GROMACS .gro file of N, CA and C in nm:
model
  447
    1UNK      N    1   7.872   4.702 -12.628
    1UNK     CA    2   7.827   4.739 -12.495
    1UNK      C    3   7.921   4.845 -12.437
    2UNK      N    4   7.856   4.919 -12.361
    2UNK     CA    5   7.905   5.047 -12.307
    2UNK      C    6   8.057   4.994 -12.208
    3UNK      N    7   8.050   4.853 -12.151
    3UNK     CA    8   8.148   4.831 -12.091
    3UNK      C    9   8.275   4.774 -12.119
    4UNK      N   10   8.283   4.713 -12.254
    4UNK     CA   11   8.394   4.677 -12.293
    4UNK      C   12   8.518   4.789 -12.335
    5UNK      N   13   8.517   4.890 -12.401
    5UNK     CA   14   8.626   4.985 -12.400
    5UNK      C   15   8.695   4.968 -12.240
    6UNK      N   16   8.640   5.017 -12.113
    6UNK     CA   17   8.690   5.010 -11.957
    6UNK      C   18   8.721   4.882 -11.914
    7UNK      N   19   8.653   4.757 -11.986
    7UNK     CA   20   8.650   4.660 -11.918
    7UNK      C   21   8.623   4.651 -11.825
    8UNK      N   22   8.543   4.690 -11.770
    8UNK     CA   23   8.413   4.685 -11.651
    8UNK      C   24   8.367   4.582 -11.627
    9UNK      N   25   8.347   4.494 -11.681
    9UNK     CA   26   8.247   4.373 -11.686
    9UNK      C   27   8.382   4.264 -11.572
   10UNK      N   28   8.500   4.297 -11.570
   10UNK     CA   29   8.592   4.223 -11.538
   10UNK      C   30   8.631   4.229 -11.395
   11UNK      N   31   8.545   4.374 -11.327
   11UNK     CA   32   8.563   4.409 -11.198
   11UNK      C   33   8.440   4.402 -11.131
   12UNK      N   34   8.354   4.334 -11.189
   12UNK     CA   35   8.241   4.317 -11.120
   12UNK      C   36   8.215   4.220 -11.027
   13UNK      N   37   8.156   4.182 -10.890
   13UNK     CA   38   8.182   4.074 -10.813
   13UNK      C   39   8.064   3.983 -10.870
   14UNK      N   40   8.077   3.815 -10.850
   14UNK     CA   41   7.934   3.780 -10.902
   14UNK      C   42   7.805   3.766 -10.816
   15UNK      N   43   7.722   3.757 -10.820
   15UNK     CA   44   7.620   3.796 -10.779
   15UNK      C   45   7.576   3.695 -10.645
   16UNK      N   46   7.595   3.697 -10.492
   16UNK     CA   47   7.584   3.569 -10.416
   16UNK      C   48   7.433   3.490 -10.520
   17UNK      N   49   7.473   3.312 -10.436
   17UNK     CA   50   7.347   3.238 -10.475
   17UNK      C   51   7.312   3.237 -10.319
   18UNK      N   52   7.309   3.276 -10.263
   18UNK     CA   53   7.196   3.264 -10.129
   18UNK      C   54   7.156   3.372 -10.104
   19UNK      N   55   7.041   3.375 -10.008
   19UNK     CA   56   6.993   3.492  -9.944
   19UNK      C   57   7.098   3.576  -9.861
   20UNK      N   58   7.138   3.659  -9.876
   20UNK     CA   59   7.223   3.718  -9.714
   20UNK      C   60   7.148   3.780  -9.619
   21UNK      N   61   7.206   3.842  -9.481
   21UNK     CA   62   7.126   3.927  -9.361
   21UNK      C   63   6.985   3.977  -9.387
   22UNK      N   64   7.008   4.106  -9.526
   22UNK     CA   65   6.940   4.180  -9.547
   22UNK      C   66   6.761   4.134  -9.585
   23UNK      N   67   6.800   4.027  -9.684
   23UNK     CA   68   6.648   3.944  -9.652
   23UNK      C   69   6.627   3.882  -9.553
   24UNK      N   70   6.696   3.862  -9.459
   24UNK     CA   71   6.599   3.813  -9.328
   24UNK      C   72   6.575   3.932  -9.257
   25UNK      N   73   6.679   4.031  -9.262
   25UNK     CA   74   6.621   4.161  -9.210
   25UNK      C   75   6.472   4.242  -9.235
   26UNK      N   76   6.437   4.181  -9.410
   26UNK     CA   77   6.319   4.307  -9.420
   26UNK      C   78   6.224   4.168  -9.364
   27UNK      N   79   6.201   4.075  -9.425
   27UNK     CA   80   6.108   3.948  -9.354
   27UNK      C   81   6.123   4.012  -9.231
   28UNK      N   82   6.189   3.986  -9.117
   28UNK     CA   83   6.161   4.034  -9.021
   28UNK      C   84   6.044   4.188  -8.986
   29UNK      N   85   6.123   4.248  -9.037
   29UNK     CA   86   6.062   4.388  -9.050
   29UNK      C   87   5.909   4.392  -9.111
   30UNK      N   88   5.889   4.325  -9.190
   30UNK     CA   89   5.780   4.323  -9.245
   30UNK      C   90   5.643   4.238  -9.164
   31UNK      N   91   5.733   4.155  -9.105
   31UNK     CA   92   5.639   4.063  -8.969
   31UNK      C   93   5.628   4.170  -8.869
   32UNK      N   94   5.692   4.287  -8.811
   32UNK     CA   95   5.721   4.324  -8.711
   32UNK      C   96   5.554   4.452  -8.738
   33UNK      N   97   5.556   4.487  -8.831
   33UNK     CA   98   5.507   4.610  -8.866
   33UNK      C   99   5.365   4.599  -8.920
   34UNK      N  100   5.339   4.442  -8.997
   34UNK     CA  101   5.200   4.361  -8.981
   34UNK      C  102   5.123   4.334  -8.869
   35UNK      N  103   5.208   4.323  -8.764
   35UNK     CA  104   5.195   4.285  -8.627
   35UNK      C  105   5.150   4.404  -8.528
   36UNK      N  106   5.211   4.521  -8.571
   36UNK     CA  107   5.181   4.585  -8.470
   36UNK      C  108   5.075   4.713  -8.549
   37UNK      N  109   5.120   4.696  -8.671
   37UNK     CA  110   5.035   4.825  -8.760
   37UNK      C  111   4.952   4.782  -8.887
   38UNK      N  112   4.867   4.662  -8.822
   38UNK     CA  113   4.826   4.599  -8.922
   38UNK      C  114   4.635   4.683  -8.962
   39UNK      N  115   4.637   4.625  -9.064
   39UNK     CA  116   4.519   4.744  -9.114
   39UNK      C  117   4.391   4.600  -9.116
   40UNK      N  118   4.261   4.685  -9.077
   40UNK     CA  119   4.176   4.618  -9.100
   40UNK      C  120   4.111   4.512  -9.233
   41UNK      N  121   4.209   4.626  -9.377
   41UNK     CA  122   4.190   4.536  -9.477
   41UNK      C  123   4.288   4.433  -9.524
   42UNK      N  124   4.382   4.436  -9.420
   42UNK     CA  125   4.468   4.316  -9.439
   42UNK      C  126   4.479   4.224  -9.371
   43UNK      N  127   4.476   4.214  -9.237
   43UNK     CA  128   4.471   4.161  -9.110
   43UNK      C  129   4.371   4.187  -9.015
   44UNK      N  130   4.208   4.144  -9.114
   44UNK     CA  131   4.125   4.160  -8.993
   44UNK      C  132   4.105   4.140  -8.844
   45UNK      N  133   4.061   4.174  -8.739
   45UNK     CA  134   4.048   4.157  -8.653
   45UNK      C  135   3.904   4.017  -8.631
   46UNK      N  136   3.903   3.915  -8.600
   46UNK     CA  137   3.780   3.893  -8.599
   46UNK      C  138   3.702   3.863  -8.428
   47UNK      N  139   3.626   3.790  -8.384
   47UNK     CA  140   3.561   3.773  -8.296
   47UNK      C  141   3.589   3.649  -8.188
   48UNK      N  142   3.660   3.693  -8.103
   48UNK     CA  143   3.762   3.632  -8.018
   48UNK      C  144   3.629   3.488  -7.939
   49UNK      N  145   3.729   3.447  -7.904
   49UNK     CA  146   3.670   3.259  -7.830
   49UNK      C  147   3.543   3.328  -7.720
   50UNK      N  148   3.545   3.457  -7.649
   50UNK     CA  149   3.529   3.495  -7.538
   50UNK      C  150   3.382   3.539  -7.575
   51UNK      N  151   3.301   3.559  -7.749
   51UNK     CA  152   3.180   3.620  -7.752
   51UNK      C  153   3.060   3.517  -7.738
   52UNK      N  154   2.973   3.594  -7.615
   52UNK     CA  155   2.877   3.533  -7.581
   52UNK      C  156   2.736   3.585  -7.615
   53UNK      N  157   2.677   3.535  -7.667
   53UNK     CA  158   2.508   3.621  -7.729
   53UNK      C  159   2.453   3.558  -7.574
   54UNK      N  160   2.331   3.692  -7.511
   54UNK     CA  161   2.269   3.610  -7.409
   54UNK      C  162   2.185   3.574  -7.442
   55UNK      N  163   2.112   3.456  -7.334
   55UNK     CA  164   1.987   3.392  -7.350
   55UNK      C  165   1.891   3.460  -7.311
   56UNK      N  166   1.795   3.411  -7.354
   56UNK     CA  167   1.666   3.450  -7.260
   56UNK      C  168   1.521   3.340  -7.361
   57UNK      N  169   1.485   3.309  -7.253
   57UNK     CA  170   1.331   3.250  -7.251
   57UNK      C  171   1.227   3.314  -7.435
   58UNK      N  172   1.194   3.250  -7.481
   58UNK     CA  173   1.124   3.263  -7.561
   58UNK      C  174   1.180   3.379  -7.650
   59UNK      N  175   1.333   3.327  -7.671
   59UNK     CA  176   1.419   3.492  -7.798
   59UNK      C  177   1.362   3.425  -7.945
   60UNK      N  178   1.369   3.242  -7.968
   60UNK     CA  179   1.300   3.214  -8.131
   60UNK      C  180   1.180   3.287  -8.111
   61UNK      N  181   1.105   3.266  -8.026
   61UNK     CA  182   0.959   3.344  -8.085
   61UNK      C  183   0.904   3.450  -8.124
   62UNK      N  184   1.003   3.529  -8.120
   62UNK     CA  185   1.010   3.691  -8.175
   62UNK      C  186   1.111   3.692  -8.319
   63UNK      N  187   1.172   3.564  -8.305
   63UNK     CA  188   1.282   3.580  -8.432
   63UNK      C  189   1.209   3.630  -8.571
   64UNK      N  190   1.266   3.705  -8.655
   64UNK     CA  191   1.254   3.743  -8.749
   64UNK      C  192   1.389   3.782  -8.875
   65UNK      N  193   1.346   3.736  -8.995
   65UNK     CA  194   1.479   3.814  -9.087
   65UNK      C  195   1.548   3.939  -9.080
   66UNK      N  196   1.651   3.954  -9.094
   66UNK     CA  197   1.669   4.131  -9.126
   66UNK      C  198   1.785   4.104  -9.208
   67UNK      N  199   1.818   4.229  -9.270
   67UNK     CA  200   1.899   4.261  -9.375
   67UNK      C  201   2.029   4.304  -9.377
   68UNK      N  202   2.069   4.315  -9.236
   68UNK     CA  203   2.182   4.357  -9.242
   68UNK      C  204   2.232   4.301  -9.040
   69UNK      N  205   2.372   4.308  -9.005
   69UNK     CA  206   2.402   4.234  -8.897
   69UNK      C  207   2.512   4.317  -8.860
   70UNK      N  208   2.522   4.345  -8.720
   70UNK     CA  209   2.651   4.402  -8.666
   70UNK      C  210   2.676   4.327  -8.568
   71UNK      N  211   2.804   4.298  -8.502
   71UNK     CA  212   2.880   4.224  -8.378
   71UNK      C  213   2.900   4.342  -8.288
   72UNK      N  214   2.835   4.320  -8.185
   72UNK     CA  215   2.908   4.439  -8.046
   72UNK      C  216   3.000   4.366  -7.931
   73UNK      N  217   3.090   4.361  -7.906
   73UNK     CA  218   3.199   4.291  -7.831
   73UNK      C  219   3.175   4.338  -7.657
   74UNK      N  220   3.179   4.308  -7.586
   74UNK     CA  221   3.220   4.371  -7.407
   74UNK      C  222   3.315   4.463  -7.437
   75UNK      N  223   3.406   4.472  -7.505
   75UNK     CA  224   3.498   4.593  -7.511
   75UNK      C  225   3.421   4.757  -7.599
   76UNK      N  226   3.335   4.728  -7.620
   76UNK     CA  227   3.292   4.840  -7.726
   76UNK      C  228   3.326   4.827  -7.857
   77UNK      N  229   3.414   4.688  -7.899
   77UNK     CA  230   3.399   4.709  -8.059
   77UNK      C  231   3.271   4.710  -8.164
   78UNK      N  232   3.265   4.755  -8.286
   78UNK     CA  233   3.171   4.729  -8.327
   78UNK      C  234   3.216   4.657  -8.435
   79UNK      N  235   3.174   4.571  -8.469
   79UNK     CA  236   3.205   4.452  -8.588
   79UNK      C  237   3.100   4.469  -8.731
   80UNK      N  238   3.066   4.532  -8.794
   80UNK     CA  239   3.024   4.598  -8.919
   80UNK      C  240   3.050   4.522  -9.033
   81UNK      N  241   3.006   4.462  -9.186
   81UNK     CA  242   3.037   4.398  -9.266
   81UNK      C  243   3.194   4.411  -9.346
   82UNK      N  244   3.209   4.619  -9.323
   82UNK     CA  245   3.361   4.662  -9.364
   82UNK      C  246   3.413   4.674  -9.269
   83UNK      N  247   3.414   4.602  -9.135
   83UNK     CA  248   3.523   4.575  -9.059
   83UNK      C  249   3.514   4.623  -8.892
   84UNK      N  250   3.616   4.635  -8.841
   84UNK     CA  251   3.597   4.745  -8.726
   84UNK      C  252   3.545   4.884  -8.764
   85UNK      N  253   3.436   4.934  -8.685
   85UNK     CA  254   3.419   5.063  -8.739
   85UNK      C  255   3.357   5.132  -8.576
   86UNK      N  256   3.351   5.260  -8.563
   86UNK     CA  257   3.338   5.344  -8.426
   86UNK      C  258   3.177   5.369  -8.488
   87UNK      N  259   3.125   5.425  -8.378
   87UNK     CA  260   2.991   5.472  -8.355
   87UNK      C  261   2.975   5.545  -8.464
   88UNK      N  262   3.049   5.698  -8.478
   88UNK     CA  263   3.027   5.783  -8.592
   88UNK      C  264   3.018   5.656  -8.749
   89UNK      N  265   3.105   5.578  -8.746
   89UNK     CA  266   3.099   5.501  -8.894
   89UNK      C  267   3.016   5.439  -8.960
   90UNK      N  268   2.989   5.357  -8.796
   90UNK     CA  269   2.842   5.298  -8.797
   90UNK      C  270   2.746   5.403  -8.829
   91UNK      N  271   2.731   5.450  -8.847
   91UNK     CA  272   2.614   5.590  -8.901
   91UNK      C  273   2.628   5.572  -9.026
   92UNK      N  274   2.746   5.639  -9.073
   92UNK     CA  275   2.811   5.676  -9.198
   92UNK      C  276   2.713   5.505  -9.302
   93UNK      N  277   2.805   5.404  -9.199
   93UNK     CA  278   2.810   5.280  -9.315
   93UNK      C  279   2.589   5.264  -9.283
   94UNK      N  280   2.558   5.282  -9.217
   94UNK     CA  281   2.410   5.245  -9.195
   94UNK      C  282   2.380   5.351  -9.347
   95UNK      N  283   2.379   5.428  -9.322
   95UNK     CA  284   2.378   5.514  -9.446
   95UNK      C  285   2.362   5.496  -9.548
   96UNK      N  286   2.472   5.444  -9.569
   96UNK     CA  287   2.493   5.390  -9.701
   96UNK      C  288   2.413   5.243  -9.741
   97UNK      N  289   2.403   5.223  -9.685
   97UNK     CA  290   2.315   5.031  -9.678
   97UNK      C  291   2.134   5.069  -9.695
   98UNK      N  292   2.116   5.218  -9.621
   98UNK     CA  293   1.967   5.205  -9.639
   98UNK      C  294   1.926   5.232  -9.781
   99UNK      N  295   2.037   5.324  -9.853
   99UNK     CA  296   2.032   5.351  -9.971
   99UNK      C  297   2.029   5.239 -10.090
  100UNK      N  298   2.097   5.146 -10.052
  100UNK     CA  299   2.073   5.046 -10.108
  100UNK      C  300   1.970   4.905 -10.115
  101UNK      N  301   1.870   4.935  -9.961
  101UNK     CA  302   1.839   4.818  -9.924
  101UNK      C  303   1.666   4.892  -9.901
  102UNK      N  304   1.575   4.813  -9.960
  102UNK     CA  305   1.424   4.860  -9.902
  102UNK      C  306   1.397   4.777  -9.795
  103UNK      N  307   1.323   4.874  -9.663
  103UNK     CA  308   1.277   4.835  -9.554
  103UNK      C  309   1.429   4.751  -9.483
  104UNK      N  310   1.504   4.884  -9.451
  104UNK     CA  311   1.612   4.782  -9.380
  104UNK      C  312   1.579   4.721  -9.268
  105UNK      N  313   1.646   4.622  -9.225
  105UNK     CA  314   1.664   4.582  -9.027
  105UNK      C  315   1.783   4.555  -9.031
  106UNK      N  316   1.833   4.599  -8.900
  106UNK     CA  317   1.929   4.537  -8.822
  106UNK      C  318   1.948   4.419  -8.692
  107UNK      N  319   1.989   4.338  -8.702
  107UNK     CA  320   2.038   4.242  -8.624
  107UNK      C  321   2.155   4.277  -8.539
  108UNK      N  322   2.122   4.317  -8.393
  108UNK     CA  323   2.282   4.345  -8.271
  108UNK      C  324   2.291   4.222  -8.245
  109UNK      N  325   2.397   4.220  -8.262
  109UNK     CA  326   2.432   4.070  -8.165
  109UNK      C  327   2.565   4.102  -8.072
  110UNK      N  328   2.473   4.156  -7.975
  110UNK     CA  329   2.571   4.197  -7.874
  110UNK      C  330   2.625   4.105  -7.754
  111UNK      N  331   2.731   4.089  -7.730
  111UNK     CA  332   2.778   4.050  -7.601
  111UNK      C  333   2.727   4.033  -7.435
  112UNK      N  334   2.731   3.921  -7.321
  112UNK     CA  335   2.647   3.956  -7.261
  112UNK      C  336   2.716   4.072  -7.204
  113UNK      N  337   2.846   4.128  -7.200
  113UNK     CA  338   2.890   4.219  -7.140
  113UNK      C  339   2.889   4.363  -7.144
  114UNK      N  340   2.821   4.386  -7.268
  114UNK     CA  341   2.795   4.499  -7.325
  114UNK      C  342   2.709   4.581  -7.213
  115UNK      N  343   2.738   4.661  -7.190
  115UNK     CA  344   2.674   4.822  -7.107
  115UNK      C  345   2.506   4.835  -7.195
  116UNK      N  346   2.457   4.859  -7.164
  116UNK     CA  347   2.310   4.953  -7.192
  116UNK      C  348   2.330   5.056  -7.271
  117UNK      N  349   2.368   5.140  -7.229
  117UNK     CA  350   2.409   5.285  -7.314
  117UNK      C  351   2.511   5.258  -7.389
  118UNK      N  352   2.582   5.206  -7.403
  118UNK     CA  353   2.607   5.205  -7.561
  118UNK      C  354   2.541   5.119  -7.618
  119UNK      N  355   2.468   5.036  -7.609
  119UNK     CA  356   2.338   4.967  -7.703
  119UNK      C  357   2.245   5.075  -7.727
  120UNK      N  358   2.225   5.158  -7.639
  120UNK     CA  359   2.104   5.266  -7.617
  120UNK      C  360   2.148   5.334  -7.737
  121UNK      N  361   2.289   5.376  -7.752
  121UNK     CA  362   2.292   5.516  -7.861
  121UNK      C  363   2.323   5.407  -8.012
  122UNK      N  364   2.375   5.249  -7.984
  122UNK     CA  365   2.373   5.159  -8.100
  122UNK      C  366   2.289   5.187  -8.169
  123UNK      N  367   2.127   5.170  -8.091
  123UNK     CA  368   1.994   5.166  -8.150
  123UNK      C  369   1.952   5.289  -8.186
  124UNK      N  370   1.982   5.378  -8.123
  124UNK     CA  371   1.944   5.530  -8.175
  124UNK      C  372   2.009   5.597  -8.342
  125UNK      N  373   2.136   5.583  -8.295
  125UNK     CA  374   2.211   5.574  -8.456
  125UNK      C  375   2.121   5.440  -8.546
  126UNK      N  376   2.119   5.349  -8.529
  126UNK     CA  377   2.032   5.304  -8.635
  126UNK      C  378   1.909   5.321  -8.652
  127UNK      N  379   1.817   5.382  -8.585
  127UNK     CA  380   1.659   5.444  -8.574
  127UNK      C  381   1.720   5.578  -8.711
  128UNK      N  382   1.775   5.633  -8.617
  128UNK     CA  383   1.792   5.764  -8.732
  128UNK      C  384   1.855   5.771  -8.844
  129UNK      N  385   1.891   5.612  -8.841
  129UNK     CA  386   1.948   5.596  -9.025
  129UNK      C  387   1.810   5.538  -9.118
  130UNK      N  388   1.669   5.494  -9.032
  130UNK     CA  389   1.605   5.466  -9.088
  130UNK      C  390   1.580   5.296  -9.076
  131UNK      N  391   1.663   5.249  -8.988
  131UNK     CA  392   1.647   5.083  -8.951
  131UNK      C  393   1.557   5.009  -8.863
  132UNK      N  394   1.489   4.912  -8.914
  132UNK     CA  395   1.400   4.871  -8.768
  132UNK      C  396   1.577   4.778  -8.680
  133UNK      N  397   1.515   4.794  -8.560
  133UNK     CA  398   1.629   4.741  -8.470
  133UNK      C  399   1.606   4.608  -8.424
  134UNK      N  400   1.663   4.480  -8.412
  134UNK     CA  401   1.611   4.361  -8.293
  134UNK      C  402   1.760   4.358  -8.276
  135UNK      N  403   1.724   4.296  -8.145
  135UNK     CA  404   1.866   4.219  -8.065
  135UNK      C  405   1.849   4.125  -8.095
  136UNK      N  406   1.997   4.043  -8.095
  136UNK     CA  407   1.998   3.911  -8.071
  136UNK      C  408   2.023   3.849  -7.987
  137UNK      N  409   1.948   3.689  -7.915
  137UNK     CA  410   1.970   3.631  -7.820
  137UNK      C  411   1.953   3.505  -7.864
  138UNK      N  412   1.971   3.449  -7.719
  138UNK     CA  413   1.979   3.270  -7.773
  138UNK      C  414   1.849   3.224  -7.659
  139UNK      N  415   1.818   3.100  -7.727
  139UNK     CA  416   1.689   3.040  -7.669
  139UNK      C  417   1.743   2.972  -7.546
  140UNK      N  418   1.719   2.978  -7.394
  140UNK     CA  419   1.838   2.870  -7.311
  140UNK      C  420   1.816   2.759  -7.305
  141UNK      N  421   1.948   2.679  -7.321
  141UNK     CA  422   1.910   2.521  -7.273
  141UNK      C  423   1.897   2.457  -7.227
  142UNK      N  424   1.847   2.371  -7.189
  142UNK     CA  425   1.820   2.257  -7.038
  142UNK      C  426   2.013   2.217  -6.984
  143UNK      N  427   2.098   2.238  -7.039
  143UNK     CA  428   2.251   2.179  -6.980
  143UNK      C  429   2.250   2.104  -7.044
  144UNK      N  430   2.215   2.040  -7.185
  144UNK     CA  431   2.229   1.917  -7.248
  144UNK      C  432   2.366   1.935  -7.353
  145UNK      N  433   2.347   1.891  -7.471
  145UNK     CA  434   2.467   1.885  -7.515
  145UNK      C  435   2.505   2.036  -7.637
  146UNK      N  436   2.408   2.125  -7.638
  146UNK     CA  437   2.463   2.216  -7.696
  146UNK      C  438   2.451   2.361  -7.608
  147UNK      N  439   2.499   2.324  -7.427
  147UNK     CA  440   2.444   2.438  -7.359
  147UNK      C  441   2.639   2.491  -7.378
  148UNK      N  442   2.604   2.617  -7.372
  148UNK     CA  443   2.700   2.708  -7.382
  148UNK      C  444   2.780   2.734  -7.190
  149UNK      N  445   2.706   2.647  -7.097
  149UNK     CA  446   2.780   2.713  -6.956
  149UNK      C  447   2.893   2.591  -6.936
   0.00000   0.00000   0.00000
């Protein structure tokens, strides 16, 4: 071995058996930076206690299947199968799904807080990707045991 002529091997310190600072330093660091710069494909975002689909009077009787589903939040998120995505993406990803899918639909299941106009241009971007559109709502309940107020 290259170190015996110097005897090298004899000035070497031995190696600690515990962790020192520096691993609790990057753990730290590594929590710190998940936390604040975390990516959609690692640390999804999902759909907070606060989302409410509205009701309305006779929404089963129009119910129908569709093929594909987005989440719209009161804040303007859009919740998409690949994740958070903005208006332009939602295009992009509709896009790509009609290509794959005959006679698409979409399912909004929007928030009751959601604005009009941005549902308005929701539905327009999916018209012009080629999607039939329904909203989603909930049937209301008498206050019994599965009412949402």
């Amino acid at each position: 071995m290259i170190t015996r002529p110097l005897d090298l091997a004899s000035h070497l310190r031995v190696p600690p058996r515990y962790f020192d600072f520096l691993f609790y330093v990057n753990a730290g660091l590594l929590v710190l930076f998940f936390s604040l710069f975390g990516s959609r494909f690692v640390l999804a975002p999902g759909l907070g206690v606060d989302f409410q689909v509205p009701e309305m009077a006779g929404a089963t009787a129009g119910a129908q299947p569709t093929t594909h589903r987005i989440t719209v939040r009161r804040s303007g998120q859009i919740f998409a199968d690949d994740g958070l995505v903005s208006l332009k993406q939602l295009g992009l990803w509709l896009e790509r799904q009609k290509a794959m899918t005959p006679k698409p639909s979409l399912l909004i299941l929007a928030s009751s807080g959601v604005r009009n106009d941005e549902l308005a241009e929701i539905v327009t971007v999916a018209r012009r990707a080629g999607f039939a559109v329904v909203w989603g709502a909930l049937e209301p309940t008498d206050g019994g045991e599965g009412s949402r107020k």
